[in-house]
Coordinates of C-alpha atoms and ligand atoms in Angstrom, one line a residue:
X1 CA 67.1 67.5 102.9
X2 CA 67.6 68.9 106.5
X3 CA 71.5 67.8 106.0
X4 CA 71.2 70.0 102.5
X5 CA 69.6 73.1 104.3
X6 CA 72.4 73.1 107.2
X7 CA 75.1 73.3 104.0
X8 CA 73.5 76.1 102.6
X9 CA 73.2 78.2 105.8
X10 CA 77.0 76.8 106.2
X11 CA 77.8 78.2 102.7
X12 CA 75.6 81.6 103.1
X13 CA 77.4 81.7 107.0
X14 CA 80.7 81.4 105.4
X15 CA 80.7 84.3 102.3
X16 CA 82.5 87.3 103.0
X17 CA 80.8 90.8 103.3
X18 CA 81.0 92.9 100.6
X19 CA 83.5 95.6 99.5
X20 CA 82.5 98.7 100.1
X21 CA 81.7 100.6 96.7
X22 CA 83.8 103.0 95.1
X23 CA 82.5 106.4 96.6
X24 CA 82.9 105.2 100.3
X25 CA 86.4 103.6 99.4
X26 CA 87.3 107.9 98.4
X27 CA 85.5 108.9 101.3
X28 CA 87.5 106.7 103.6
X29 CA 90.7 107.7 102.0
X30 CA 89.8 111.2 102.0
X31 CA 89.1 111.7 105.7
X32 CA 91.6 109.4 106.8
X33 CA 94.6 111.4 104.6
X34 CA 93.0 114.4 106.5
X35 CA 93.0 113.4 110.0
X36 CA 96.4 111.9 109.2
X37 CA 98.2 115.6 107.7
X38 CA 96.9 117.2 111.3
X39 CA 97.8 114.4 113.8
X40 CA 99.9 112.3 111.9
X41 CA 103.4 111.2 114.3
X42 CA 106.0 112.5 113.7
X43 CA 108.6 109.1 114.2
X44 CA 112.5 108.9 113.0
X45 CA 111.3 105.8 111.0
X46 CA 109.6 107.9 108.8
X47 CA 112.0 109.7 108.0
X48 CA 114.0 106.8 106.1
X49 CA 114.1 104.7 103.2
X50 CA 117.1 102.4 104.7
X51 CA 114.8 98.3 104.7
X52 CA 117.1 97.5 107.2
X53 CA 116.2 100.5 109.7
X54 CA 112.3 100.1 108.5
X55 CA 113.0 96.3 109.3
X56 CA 114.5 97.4 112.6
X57 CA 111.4 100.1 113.7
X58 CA 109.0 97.2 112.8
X59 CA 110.4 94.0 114.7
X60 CA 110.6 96.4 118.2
X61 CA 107.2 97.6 117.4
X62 CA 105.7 94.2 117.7
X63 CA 103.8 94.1 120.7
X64 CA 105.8 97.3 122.2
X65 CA 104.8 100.9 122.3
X66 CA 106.5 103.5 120.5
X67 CA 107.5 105.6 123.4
X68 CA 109.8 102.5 124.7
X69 CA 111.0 101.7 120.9
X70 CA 112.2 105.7 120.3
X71 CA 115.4 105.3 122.5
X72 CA 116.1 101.3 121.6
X73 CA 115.8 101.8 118.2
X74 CA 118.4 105.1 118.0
X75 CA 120.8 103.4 120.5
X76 CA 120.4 100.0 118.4
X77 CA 121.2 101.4 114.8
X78 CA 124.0 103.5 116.6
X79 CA 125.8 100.1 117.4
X80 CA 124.7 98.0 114.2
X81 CA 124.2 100.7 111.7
X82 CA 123.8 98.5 108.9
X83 CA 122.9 94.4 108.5
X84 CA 126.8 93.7 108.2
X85 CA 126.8 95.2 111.2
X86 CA 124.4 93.3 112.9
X87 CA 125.3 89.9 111.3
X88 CA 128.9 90.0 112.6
X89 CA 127.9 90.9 116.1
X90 CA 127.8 88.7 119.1
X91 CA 124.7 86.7 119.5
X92 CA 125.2 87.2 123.3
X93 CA 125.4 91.1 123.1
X94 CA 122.7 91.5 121.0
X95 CA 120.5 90.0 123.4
X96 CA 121.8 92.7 125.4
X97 CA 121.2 95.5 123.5
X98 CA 118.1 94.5 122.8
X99 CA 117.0 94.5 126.9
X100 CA 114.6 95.7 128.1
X101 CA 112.2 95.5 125.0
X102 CA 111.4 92.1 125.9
X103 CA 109.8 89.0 123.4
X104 CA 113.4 88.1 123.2
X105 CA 113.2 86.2 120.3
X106 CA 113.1 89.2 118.5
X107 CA 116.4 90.3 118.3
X108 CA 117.6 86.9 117.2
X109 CA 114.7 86.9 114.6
X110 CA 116.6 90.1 113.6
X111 CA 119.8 88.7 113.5
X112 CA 119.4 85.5 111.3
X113 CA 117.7 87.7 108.9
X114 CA 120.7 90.0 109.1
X115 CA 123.1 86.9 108.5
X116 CA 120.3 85.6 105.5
X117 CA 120.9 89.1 103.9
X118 CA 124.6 89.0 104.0
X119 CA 124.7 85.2 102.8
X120 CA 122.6 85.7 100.0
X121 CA 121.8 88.9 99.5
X122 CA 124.9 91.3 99.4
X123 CA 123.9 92.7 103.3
X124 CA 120.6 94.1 101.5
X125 CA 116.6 93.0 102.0
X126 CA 115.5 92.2 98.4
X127 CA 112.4 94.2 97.9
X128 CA 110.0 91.4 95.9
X129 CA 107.4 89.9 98.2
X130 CA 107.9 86.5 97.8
X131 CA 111.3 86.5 98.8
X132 CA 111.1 88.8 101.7
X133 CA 108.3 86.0 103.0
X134 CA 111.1 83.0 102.1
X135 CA 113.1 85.0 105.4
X136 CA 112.0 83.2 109.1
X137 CA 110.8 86.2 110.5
X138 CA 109.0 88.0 108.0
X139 CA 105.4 87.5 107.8
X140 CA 102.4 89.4 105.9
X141 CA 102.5 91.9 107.3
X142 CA 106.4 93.0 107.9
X143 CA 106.8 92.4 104.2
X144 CA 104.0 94.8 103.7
X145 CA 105.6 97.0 105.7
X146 CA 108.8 96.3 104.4
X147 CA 107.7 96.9 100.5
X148 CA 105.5 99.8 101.1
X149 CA 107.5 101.8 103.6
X150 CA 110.8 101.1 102.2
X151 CA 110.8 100.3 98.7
X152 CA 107.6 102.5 97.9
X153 CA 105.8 100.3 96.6
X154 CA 101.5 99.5 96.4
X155 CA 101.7 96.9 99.3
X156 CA 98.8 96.7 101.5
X157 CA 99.4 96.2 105.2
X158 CA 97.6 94.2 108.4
X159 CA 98.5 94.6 111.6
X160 CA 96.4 94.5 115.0
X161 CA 95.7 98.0 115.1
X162 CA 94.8 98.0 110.9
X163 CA 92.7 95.1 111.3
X164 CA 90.9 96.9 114.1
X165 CA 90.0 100.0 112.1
X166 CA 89.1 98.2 109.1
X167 CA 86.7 95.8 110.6
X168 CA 85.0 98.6 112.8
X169 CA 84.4 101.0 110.0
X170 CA 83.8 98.5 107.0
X171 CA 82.1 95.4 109.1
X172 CA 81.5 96.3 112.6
X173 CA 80.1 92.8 113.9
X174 CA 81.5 89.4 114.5
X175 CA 85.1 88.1 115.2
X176 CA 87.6 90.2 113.3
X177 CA 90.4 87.4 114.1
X178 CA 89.4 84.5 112.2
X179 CA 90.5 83.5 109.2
X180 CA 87.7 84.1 106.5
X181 CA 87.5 87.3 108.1
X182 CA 91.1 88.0 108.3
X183 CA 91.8 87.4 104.5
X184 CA 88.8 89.8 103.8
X185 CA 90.4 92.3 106.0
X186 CA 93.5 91.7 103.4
X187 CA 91.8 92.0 100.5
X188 CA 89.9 95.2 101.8
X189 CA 93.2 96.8 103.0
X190 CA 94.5 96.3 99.5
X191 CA 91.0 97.4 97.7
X192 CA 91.2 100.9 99.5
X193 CA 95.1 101.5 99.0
X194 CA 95.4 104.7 97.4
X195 CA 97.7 104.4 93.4
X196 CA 99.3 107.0 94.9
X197 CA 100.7 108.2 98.4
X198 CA 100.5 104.3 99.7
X199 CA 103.7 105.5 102.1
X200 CA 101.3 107.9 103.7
X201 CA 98.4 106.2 103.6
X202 CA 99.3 103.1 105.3
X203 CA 101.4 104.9 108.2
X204 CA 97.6 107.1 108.8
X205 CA 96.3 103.6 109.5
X206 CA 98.4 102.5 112.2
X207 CA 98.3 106.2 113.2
X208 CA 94.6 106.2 113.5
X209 CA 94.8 102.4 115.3
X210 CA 96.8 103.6 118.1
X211 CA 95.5 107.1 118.6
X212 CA 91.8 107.0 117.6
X213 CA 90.2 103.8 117.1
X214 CA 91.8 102.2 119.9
X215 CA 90.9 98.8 121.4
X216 CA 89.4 100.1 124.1
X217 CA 87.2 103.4 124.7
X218 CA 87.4 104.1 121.1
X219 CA 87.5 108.1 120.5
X220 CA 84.5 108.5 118.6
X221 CA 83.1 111.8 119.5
X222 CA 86.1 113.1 117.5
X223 CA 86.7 109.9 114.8
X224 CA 86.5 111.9 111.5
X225 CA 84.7 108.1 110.5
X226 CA 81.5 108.4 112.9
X227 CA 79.3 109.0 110.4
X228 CA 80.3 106.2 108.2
X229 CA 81.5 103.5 110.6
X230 CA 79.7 100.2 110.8
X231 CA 80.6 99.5 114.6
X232 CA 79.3 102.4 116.0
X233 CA 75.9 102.3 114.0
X234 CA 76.1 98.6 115.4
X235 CA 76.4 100.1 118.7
X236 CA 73.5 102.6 118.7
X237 CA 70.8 99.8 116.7
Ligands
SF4_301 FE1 86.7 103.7 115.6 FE2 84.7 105.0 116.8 FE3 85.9 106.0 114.7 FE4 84.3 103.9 114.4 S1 83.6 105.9 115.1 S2 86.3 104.2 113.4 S3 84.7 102.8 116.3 S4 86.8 105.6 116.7

């Protein structure tokens, strides 16, 4: 009996919160599209539909800033324009190039999915996400990015600064890192997607990550979400 009760809490302990209904999805999307069309950044990879120069801004920007990426990523397309490019280069020199970025795995991670492309896939990123997950190197997330940012398409997205947002507005309690909780986050990152204006959308949520609702000292006294958001009503209970 006691064993049955401690499955049940286990079961009740284990199902994901719900999705937020339809008029605070709008809300959400509303104010967020807002905030983004004042502050939004203005970045060069915005600016492009090129996969292999989205591929490019999104492997720096892994655990990097964008004020160190700006200047790497200009000098690194002006030497390997295109994946050709970079899949006929020396291993040895782009290591180099890629100094002083760091996580030097990276720029190898870039090139064997430069050499992939070429092998098999005419020097181009295909654009489906099963295959772009089939290249060592591309995760969730970079496909997302990928597939969204690139090819325009209604991908969702997850990164640390995402995941952040959407568990302090939508959930504001409990460990946002593990796994249940992580493939809600997923599931609610592709539940609020806008059908239209995903590009922009998804770029206000990374935006918002790193300029608002950052890890630490969050801005709320100006977060366009401070009505609505779970963590801070958490935080003033
Ligand atoms: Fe983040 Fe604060 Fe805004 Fe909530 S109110 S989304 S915690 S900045």
């Amino acid at each position: 009996m006691a064993e049955k009760a401690a499955r049940t809490t286990t079961t009740r302990a284990r199902k994901p919160p719900a999705l937020p209904p339809a008029p605070d999805r709008r809300r959400f999307r509303k104010h967020l599209l807002a905030w983004y069309g004042r502050h939004g950044r203005d970045l060069p990879w915005r600016k492009t539909s090129d996969p292999y120069h989205i591929l490019v801004s999104e492997i720096m920007l892994q655990q990097t800033q964008v004020d160190r990426v700006l200047p790497k990523y200009a000098e690194w397309l002006g030497k390997y324009p295109s994946m050709g490019a970079l899949a006929a280069a020396p291993d040895h020199e782009v290591t180099a190039t890629w100094y002083p970025l760091g996580y030097n795995v990276r720029p190898k991670r870039l090139q064997a999915i430069a050499r992939e492309a070429v092998a098999s896939y005419g020097g181009q990123l295909p654009s489906d996400e099963a295959t772009l997950l089939s290249f060592k190197g591309i995760g969730a997330y970079t496909a997302g990015a990928i597939r969204s940012f690139a090819f325009r398409q209604r991908a969702a997205i997850l990164d640390t600064n995402v995941r952040r947002v959407l568990f302090r507005v939508f959930i504001g309690k409990g460990d946002p890192k593990n796994h249940a909780m992580n493939r809600h986050l997923w599931t609610l990152s592709e539940t609020l997607m806008p059908r239209r204006d995903v590009f922009d959308f998804n770029q206000a949520l990374m935006d918002f990550g790193a300029l608002i609702c950052v890890a630490r000292k969050p801005k709320c006294l100006v977060c366009p979400m401070a009505r609505s958001c779970a963590y801070r009503k958490k935080a003033g209970d």
